[in-house]
Coordinates of N, CA, C and O in Angstrom, one line a residue:
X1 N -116.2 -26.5 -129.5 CA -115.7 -27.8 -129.7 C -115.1 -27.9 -131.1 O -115.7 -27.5 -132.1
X2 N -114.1 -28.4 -131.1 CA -113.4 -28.9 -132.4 C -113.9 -29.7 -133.3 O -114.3 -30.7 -132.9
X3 N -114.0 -29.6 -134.6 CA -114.5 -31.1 -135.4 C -113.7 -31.9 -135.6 O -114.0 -33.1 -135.9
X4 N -112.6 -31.3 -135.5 CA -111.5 -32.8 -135.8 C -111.1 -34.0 -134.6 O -110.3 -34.9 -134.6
X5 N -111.9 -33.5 -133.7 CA -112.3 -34.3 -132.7 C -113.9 -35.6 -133.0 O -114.0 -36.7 -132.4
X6 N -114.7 -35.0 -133.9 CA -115.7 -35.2 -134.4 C -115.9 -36.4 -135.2 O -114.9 -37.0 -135.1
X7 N -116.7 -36.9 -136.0 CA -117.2 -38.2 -136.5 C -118.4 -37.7 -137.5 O -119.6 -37.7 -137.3
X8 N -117.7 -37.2 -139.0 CA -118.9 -36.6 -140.0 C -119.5 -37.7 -139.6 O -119.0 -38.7 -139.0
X9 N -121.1 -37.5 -139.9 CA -122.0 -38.4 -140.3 C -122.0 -38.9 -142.0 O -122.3 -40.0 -142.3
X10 N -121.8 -38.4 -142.4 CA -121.6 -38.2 -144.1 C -121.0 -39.7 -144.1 O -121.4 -40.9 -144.3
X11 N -119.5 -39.1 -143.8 CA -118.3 -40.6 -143.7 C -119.0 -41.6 -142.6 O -119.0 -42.8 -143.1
X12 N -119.5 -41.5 -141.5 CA -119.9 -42.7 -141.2 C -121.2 -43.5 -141.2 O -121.6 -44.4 -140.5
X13 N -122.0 -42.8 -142.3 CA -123.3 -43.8 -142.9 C -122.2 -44.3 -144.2 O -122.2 -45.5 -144.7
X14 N -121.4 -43.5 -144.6 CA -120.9 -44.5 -146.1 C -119.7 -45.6 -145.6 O -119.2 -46.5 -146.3
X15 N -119.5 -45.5 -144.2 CA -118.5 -46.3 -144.1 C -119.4 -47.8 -143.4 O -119.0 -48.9 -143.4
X16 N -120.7 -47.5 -142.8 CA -121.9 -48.5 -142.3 C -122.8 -48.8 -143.3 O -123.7 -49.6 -143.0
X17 N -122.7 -48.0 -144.9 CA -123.6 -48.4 -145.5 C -124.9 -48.4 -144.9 O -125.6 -49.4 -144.9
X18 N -125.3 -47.3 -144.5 CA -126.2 -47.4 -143.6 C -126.8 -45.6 -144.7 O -125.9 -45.0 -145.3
X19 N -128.5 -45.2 -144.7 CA -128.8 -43.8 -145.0 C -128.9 -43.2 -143.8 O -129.3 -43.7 -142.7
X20 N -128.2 -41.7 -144.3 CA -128.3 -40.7 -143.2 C -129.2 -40.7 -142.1 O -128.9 -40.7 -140.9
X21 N -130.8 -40.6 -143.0 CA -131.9 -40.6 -142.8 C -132.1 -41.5 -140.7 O -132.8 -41.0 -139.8
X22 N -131.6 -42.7 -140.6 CA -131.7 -43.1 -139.6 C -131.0 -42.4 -138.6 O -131.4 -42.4 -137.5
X23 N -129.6 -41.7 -139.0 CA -129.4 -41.2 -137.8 C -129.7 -40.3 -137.4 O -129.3 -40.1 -136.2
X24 N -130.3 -39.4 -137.8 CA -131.7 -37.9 -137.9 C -132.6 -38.9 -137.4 O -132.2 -38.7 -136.3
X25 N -133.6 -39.9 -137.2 CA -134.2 -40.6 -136.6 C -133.9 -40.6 -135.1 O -134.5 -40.2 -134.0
X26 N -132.3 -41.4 -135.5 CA -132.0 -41.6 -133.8 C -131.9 -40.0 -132.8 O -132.0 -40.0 -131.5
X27 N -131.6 -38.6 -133.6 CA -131.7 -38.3 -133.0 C -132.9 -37.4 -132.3 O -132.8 -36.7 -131.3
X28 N -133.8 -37.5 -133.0 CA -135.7 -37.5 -133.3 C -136.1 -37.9 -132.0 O -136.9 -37.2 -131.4
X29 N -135.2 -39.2 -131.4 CA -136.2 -40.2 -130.5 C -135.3 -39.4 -129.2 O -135.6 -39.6 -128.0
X30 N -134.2 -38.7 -129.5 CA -133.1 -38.5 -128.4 C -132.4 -39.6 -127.9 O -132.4 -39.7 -126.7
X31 N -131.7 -40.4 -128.5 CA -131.2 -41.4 -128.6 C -129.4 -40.9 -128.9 O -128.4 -41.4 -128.4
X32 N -129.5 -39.9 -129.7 CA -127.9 -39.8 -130.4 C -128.0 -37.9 -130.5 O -129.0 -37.2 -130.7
X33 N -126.7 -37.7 -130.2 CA -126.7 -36.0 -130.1 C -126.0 -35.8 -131.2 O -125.0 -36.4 -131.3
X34 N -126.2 -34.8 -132.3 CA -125.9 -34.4 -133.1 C -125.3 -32.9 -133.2 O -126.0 -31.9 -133.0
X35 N -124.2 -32.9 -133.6 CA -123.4 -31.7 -133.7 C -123.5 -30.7 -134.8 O -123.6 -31.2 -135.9
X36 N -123.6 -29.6 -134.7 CA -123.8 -28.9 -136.2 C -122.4 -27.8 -136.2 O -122.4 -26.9 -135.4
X37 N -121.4 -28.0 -136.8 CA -120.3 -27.0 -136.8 C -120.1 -26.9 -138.8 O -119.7 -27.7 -139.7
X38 N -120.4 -25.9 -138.9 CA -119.7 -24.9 -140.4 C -121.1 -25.9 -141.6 O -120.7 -26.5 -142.6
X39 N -122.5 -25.9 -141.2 CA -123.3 -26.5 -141.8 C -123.1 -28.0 -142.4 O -123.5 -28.6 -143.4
X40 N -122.2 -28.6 -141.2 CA -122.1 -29.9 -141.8 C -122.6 -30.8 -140.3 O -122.7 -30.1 -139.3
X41 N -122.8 -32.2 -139.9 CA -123.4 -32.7 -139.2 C -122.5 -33.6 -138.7 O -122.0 -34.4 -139.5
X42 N -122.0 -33.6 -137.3 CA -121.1 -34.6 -136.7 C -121.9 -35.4 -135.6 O -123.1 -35.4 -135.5
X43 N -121.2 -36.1 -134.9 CA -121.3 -36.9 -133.8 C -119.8 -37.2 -132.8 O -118.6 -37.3 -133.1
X44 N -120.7 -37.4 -131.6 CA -119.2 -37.5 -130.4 C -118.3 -38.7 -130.6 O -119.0 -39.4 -131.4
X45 N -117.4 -39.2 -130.5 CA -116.4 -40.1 -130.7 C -117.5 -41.3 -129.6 O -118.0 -42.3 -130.1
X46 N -117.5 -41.0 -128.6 CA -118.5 -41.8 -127.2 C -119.4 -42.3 -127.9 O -119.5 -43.5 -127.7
X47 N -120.3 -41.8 -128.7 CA -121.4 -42.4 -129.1 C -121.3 -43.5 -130.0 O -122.2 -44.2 -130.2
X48 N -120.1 -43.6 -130.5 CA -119.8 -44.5 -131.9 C -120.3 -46.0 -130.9 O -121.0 -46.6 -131.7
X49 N -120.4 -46.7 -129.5 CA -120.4 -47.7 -129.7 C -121.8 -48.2 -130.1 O -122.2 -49.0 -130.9
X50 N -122.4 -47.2 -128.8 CA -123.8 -47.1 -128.5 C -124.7 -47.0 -130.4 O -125.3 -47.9 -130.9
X51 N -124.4 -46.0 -130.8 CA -124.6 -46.1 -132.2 C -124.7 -47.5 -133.1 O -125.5 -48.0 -133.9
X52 N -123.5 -47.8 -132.6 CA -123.1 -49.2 -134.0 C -124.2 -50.2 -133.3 O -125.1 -50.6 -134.1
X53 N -124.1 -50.7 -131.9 CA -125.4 -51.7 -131.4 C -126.7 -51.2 -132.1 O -127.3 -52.1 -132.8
X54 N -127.3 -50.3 -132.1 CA -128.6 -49.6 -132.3 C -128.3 -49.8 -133.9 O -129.2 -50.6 -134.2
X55 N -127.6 -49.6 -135.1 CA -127.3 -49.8 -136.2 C -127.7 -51.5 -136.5 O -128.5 -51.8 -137.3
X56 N -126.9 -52.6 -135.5 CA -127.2 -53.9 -135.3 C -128.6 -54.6 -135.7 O -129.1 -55.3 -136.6
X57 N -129.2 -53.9 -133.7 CA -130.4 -54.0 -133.6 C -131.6 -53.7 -134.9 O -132.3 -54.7 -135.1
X58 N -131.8 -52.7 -135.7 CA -131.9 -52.1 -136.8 C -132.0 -52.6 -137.7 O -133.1 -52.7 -138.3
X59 N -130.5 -53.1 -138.1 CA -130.5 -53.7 -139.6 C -130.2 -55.5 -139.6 O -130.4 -56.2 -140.5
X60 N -129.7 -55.7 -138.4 CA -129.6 -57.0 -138.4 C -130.8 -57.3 -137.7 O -131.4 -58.2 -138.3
X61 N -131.2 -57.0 -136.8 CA -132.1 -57.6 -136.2 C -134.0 -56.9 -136.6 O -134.9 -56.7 -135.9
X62 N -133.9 -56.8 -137.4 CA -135.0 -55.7 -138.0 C -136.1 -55.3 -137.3 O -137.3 -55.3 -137.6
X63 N -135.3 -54.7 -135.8 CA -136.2 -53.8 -134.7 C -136.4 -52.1 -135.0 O -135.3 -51.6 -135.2
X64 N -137.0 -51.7 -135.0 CA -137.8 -50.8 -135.9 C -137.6 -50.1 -134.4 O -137.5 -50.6 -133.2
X65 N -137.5 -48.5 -135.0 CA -136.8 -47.2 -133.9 C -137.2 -47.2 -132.7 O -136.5 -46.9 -131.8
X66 N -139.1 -47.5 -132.4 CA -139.7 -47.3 -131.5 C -138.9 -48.5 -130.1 O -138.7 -48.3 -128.9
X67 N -138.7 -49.7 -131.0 CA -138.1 -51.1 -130.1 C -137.2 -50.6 -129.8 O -137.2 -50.5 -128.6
X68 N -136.0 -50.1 -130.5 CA -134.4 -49.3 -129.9 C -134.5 -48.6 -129.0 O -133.9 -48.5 -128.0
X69 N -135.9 -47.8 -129.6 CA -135.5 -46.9 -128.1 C -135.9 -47.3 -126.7 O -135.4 -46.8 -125.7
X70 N -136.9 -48.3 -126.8 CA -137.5 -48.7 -125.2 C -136.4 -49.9 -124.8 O -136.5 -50.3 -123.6
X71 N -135.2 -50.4 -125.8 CA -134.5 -51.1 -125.2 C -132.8 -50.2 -124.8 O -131.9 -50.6 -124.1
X72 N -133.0 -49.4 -125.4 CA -131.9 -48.3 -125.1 C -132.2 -48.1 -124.0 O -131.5 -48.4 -123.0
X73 N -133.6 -47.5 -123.8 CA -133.7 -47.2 -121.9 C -133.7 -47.9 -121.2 O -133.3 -47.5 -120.1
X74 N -134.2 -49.3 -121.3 CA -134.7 -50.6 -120.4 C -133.1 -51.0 -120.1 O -132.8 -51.3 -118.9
X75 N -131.9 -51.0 -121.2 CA -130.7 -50.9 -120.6 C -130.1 -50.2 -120.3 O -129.0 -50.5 -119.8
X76 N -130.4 -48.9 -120.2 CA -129.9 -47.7 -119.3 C -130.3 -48.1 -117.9 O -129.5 -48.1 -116.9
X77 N -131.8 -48.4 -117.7 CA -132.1 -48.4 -116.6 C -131.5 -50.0 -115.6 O -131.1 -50.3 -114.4
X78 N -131.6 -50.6 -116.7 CA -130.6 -51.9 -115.7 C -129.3 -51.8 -115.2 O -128.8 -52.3 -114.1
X79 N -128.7 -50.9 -116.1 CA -127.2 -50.6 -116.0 C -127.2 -49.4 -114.4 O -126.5 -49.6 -113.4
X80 N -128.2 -48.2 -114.5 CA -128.2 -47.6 -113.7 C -128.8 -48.6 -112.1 O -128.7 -48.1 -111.0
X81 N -129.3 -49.9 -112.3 CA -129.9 -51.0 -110.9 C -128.8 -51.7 -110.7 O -128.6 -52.1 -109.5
X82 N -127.9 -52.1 -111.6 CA -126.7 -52.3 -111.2 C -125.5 -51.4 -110.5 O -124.5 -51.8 -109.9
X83 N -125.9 -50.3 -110.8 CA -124.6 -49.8 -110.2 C -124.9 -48.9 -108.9 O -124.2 -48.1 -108.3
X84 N -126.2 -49.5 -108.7 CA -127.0 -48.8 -107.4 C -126.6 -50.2 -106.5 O -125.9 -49.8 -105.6
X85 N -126.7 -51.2 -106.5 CA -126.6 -52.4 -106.2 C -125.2 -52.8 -105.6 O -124.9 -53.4 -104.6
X86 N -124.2 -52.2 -106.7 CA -122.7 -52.7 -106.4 C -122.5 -51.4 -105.3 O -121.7 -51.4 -104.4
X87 N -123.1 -50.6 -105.5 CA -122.6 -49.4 -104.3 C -123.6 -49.8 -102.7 O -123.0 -49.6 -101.7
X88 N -124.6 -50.2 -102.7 CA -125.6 -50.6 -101.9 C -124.4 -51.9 -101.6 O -123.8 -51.6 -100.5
X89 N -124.0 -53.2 -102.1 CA -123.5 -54.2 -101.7 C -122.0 -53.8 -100.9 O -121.5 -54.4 -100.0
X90 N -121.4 -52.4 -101.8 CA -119.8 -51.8 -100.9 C -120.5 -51.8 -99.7 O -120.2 -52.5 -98.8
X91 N -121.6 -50.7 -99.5 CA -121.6 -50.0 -97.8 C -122.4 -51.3 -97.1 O -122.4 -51.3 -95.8
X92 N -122.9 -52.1 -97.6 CA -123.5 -53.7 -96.4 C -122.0 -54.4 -96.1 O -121.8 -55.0 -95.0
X93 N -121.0 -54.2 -96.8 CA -119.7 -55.2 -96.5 C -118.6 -54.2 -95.8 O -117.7 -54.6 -95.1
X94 N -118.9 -52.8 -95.9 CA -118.3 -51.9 -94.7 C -119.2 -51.9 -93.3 O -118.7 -51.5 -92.2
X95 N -119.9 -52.1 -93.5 CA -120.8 -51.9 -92.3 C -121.1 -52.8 -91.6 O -122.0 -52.6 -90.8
X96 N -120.4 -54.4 -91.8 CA -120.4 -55.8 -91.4 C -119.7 -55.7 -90.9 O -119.8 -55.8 -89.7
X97 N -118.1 -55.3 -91.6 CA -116.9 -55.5 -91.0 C -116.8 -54.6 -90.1 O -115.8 -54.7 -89.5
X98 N -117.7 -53.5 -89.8 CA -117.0 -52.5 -88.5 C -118.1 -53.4 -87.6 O -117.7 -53.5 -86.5
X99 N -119.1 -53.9 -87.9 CA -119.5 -55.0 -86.7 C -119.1 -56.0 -86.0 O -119.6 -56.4 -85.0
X100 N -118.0 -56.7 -86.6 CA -117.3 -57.6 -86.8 C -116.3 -57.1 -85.7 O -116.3 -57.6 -84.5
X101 N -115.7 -56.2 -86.1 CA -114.6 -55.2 -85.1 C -115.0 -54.4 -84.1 O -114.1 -53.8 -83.5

């Protein structure tokens, strides 16, 4: 993988004013995947949004790593009952209408 596809961590704790130190945290808990190319430390371009909310939560909202992470999963897992749901609600509305007909 390329780095210039990449997101130093360097530039983006100084550009969130945020220490390194948390995002070696986040990825401690497995929360954030961390890249290692030519001894320097990146991150995926994807992760930036997921990142900056948890950055939020964190510093605005002063929820401490353990709370991020059980609400990182608690919305993974809603997101994953939602989209179990909208696929469960397609095949009930195909399978009306071929009753229907």
């Amino acid at each position: 993988m390329s780095s210039k596809n990449l997101i130093q961590i360097k530039q983006f704790c100084i550009y969130h004013e945020i220490e390194n130190t948390f995002i070696t945290e986040l990825h401690n808990y497995g929360l954030v995947e961390i890249i290692i190319e030519e001894e320097d430390e990146y991150l995926q371009p994807e992760q930036l949004p997921v990142i900056e909310k948890m950055i939020r939560m964190h510093y605005d909202l002063k929820i401490n790593l353990e709370g991020i992470d059980a609400i990182y999963h608690l919305l993974n897992k809603i997101e994953t009952l939602q989209q179990n749901l909208t696929a469960t609600q397609n095949k009930l509305r195909l399978f009306e209408q071929y009753q229907i007909e």
